[in-house]
Coordinates of C-alpha atoms in Angstrom, one line a residue:
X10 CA 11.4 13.6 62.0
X11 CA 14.0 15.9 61.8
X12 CA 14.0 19.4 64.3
X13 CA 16.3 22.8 63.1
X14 CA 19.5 22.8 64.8
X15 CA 18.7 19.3 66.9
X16 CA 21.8 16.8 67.0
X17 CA 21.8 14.6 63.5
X18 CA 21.7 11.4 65.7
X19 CA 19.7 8.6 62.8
X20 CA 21.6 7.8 59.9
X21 CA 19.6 7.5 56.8
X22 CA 19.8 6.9 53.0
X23 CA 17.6 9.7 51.2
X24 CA 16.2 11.2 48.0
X25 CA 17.7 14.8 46.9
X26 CA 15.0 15.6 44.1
X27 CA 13.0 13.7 41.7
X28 CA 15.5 11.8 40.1
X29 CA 14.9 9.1 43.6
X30 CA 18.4 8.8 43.7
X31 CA 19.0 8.0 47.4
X32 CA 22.4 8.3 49.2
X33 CA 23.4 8.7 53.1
X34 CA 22.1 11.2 54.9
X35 CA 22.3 12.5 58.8
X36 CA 18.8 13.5 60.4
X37 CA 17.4 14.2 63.7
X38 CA 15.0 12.6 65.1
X39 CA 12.7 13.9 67.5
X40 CA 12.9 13.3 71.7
X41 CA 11.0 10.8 73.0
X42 CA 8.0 11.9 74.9
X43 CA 6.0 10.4 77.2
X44 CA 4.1 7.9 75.0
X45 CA 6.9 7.2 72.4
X46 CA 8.7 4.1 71.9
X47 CA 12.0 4.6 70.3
X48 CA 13.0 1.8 68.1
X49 CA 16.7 0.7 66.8
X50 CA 15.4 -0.5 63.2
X51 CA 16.6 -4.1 61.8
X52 CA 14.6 -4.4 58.6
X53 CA 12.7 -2.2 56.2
X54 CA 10.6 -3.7 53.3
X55 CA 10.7 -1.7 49.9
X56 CA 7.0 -0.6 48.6
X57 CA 6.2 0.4 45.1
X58 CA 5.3 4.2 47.2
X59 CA 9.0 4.2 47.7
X60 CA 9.0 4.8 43.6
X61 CA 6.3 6.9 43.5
X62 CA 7.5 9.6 46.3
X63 CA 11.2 9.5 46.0
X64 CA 10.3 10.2 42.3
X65 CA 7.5 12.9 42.8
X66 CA 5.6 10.8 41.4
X67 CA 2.3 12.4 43.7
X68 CA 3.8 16.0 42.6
X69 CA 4.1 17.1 46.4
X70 CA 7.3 15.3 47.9
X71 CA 9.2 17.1 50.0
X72 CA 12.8 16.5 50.1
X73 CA 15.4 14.9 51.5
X74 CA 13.0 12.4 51.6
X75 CA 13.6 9.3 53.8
X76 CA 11.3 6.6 52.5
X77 CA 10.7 3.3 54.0
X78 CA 7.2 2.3 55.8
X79 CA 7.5 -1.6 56.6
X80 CA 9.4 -1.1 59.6
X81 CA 10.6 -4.0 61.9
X82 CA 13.2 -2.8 64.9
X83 CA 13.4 -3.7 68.4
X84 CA 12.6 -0.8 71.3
X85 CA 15.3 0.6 72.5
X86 CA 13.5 3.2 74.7
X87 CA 10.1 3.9 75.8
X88 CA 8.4 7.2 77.3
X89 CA 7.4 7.1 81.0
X90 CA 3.9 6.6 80.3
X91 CA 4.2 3.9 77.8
X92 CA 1.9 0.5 78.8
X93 CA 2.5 -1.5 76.1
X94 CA 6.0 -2.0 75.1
X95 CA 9.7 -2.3 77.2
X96 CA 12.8 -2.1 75.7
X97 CA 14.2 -5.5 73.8
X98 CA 10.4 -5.4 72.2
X99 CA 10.6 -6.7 68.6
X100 CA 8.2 -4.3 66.9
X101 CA 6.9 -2.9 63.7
X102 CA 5.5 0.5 62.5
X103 CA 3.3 0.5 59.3
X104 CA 2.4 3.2 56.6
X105 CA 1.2 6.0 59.6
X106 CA 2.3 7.1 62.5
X107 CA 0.3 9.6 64.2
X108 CA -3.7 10.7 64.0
X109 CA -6.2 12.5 65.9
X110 CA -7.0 10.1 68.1
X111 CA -10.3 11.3 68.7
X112 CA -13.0 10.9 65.4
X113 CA -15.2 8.1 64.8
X114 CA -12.5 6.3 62.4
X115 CA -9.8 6.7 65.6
X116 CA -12.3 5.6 68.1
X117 CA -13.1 2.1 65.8
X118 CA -9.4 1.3 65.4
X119 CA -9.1 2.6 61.9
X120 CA -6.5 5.3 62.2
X121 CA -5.4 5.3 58.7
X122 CA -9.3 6.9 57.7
X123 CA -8.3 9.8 60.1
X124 CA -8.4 13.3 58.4
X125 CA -5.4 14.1 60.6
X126 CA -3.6 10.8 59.6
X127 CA 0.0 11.3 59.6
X128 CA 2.2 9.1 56.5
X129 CA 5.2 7.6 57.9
X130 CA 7.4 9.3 55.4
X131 CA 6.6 12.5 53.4
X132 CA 4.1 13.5 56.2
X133 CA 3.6 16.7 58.2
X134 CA 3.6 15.8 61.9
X135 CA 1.5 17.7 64.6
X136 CA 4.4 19.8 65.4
X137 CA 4.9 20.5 61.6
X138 CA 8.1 18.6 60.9
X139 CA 8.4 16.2 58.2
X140 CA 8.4 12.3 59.3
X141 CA 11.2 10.3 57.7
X142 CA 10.8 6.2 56.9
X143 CA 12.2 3.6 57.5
X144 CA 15.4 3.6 55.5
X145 CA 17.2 4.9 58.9
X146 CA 18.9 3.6 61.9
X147 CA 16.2 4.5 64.6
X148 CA 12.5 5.9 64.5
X149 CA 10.6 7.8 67.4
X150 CA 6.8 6.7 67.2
X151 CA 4.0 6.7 69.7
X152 CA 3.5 3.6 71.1
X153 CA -0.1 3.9 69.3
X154 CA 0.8 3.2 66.2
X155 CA 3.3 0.7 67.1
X156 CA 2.8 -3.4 66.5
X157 CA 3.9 -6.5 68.8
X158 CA 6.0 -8.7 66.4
X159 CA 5.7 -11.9 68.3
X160 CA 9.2 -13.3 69.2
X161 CA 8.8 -16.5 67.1
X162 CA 8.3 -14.6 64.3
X163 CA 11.5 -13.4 61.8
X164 CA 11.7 -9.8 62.2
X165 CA 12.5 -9.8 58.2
X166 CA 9.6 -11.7 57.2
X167 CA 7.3 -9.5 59.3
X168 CA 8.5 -6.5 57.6
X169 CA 6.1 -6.4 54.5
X170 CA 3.1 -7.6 56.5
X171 CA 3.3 -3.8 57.6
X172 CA 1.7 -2.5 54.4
X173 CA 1.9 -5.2 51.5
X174 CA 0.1 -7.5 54.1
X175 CA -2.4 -5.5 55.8
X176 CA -3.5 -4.2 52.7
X177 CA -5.2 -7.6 51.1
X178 CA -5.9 -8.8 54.7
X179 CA -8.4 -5.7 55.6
X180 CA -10.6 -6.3 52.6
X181 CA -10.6 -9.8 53.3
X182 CA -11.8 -9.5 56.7
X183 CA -14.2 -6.6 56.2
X184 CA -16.2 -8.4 53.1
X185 CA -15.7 -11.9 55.2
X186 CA -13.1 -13.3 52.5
X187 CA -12.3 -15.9 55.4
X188 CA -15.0 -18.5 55.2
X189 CA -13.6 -22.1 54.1
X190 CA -14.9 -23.0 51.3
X191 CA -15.9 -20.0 49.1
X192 CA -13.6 -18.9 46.4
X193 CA -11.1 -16.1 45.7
X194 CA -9.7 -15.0 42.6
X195 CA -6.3 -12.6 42.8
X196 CA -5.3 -10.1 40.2
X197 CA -1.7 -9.2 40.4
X198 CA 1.2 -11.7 41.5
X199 CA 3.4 -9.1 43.2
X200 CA 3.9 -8.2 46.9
X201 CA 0.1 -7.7 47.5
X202 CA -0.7 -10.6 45.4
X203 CA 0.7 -13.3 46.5
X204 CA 0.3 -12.0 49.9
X205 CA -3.7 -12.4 49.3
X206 CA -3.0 -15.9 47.8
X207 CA -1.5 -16.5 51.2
X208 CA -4.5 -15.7 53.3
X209 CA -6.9 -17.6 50.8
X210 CA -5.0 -21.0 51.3
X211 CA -5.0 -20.3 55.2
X212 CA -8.6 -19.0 55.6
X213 CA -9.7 -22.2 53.2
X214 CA -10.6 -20.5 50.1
X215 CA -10.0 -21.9 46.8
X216 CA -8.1 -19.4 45.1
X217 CA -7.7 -18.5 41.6
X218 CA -4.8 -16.4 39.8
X219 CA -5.4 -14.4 37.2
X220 CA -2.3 -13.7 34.9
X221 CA -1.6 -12.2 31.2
X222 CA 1.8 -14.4 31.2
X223 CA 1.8 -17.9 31.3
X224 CA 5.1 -17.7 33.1
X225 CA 3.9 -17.3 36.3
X226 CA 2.2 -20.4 36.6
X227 CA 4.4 -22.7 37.7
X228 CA 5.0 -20.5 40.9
X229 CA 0.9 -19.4 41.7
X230 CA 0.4 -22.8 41.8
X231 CA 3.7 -25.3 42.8
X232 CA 5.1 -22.5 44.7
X233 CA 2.1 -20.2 46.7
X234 CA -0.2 -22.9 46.1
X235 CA -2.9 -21.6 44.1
X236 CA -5.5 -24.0 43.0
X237 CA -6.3 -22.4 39.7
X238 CA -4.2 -20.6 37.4
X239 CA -6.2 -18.3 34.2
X240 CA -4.9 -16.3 31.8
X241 CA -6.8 -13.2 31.8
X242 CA -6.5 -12.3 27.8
X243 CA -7.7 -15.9 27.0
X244 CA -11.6 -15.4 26.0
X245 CA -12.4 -19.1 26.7
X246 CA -11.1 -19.7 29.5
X247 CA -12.4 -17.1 31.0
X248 CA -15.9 -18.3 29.6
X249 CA -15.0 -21.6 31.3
X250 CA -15.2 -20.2 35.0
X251 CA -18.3 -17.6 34.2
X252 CA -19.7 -16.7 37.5
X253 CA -17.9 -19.1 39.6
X254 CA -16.2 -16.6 42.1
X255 CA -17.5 -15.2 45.5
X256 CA -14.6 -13.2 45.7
X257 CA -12.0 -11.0 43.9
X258 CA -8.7 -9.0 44.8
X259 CA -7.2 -6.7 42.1
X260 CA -3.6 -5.7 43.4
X261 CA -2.4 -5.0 39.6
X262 CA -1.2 -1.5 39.3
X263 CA -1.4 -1.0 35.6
X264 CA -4.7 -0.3 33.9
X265 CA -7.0 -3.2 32.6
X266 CA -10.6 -4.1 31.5
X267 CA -12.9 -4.4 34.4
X268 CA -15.9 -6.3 32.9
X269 CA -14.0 -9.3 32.0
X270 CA -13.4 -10.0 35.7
X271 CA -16.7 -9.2 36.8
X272 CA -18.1 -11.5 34.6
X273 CA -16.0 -14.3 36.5
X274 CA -17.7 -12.8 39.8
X275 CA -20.7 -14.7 40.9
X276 CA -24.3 -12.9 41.8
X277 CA -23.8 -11.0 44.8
X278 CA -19.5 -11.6 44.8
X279 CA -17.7 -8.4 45.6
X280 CA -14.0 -7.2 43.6
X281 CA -12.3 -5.5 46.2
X282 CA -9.7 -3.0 44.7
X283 CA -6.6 -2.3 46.2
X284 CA -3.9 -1.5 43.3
X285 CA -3.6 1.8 41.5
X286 CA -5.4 1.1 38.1
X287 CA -7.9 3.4 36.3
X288 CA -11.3 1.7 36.9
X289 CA -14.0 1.8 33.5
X290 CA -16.5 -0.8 33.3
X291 CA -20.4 -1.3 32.4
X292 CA -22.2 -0.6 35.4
X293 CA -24.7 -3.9 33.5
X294 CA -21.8 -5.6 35.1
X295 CA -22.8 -4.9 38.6
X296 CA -26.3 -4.2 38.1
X297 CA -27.3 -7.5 36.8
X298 CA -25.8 -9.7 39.2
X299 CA -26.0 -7.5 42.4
X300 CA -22.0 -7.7 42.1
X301 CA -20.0 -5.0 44.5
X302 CA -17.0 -3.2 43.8
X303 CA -15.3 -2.0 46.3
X304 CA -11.7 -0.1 47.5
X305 CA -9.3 -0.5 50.3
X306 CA -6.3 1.1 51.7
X307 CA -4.1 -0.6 54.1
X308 CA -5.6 -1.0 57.4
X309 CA -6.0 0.3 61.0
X310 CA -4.4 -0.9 64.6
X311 CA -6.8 -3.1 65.5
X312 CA -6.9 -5.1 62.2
X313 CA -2.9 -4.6 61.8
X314 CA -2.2 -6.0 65.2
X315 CA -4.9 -9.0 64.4
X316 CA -3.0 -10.0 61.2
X317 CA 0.5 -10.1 62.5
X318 CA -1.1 -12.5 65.7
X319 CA -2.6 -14.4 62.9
X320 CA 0.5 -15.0 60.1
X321 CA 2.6 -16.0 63.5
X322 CA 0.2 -18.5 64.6
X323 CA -0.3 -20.2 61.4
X324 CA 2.9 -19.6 60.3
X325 CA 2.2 -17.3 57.0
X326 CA 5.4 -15.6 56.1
X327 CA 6.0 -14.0 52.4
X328 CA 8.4 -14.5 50.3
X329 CA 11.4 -11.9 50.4
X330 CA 14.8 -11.1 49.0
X331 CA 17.1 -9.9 51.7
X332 CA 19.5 -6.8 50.3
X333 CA 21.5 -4.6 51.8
X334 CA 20.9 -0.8 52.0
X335 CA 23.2 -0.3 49.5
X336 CA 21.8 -2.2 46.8
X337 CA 18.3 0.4 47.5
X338 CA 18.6 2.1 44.2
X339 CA 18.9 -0.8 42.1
X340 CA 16.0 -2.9 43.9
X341 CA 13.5 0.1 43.1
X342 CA 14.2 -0.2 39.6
X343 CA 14.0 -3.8 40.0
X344 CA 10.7 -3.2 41.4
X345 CA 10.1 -0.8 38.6
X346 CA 10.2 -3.9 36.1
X347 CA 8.8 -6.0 38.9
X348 CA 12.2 -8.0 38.8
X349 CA 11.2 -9.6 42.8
X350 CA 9.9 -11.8 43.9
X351 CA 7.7 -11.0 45.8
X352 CA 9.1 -8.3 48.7
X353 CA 12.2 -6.6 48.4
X354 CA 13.7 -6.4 52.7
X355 CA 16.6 -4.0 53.5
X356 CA 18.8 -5.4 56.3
X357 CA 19.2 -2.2 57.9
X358 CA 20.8 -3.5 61.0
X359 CA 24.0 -5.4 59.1
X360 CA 24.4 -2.8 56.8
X361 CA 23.5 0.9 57.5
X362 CA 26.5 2.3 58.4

């Protein structure tokens, strides 16, 4: 968050216009208060809403724009009435960084429902600046919306558990995706994706990938270890696995049919939605089976801080390509062409300078 006429102390790479061009840029970032934790950033994971905003792509970006919102640093100060952090913490900062702290969704430990929610990046803060990502040397965040990163855990594998992560994990836990035994079908092998086929394996689901290209079958099932592998546009096999489902996730971001999928669902399963596509489908297809369709968007403190205890504990990490801050422009058209797999991680702290 940058204030008029403060010292440019952060060191950033931002967008100039909607071209999404970024480049270096000097920033100030606000003081720390009382319950801030200041926090020397080592890795930033690079989201597909890095595209979308550095591009306009929502029609309301407000530049320079700083993107970046899988954060992963270590503290380097904390306000005098922090409790829960001290500096040499390894910690991470997810898609939002301030609310209200006082509505029903704040009070239940689901910040990012807050209608005073404030985005990481691209947001207006309480004192009306604009907040700046993760793309940057340092960020000033209350300790709030700040996450342990356990010490055993690599501080660039716990980058994209910060949104790609928490965002298939809070579905899964809110329609009980995480009893052994039932089965889960994933739409979408991307940084979502195979982050859901990663919690299916560990909560002992049997999981399913769903695929237009036969190419990717070799790594849903050798490499993620995917049970089943089905492509999507095949009518018969399709037919073969009719209402066999309890579960699906749709992390595709391109627009599909709908009713194919549901018919894989069986009575009662739920298709949790948590890409970008345009949803059409019969609603025969949920009336006649009791089936649920339902959304999701990341996730709150309590369910963020849960997740990142759990992938350290059993030792779920995704799979990343480490670049360096330079390489940014040409890993979000990568992205663009979904050229990664699965998680693009800047290594801000070896090569922001």
């Amino acid at each position: 968050m940058s204030s008029e006429g403060a010292k440019e102390d952060c060191l950033g790479w931002a967008a100039r216009d909607p071209s999404g061009l970024l480049s270096p840029y000097k920033f100030s970032r606000r003081t720390v208060g009382s319950d801030d934790v200041s926090i020397r950033i080592t890795h930033c994971g690079v989201c597909y809403a890095d595209v979308g905003w550095t591009r306009n792509m929502t029609g309301r970006s407000k530049y320079p724009l700083v993107p970046g919102h899988e954060i992963v640093g270590i503290v380097k100060q904390v306000g005098s009435s922090v409790q829960r952090f001290k500096v040499g913490d390894h910690v991470g900062v997810g898609t939002y960084v301030n609310s209200c702290r006082e509505c029903e969704y704040c009070n239940d430990g689901l910040e990012v429902h807050c209608e005073k929610m404030v985005l990481t990046f691209d947001g207006i803060d309480t004192d009306g600046t604009v907040t700046k990502g993760g793309y940057s040397s340092h960020i000033v965040v209350h300790e709030r919306y700040c996450f342990r990163i356990p010490e055993n855990y690599p501080m660039d594998l716990a980058a994209p558990l910060l949104c790609a992560g928490i965002t298939v994990y809070t579905p899964m836990i809110r329609h009980k995706m995480n009893q052994p035994g039932k089965s889960l079908g994933v739409i979408g092998l991307g940084g979502l994706g195979h982050m859901a086929v990663k919690f299916g394996k560990a909560f002992g689901l049997k999981v399913t990938v769903f695929s237009t290209s036969t190419s990717k079958k070799e790594e849903a099932l050798s490499l993620l270890g995917a049970d089943h592998f089905v492509i999507s546009s095949d009518v018969e096999q399709m037919k073969a696995i009719a209402k066999s489902l309890d579960f699906i996730i749709d992390t595709a971001s391109g627009n599909h049919p709908f009713d194919p999928y549901m018919s894989v669902l069986k009575t009662g399963g739920i298709l949790a939605l948590v890409g970008s596509s345009e949803v059409k489908f019969s609603p025969a297809s949920l009336n006649r089976n009791m089936r649920t369709v339902s959304g999701s968007l990341t996730g709150g403190t309590k369910d963020t801080q849960e997740m990142i205890d759990l992938c350290a504990a059993q030792k779920i990490y995704p799979n990343i390509e480490v670049i360096p801050i330079d390489y940014a422009n040409e890993a979000l058209e990568r992205l663009i062409k979904r050229d990664v797999k699965y998680r693009f991680v800047i290594d801000i702290e070896n090569s922001l300078k």
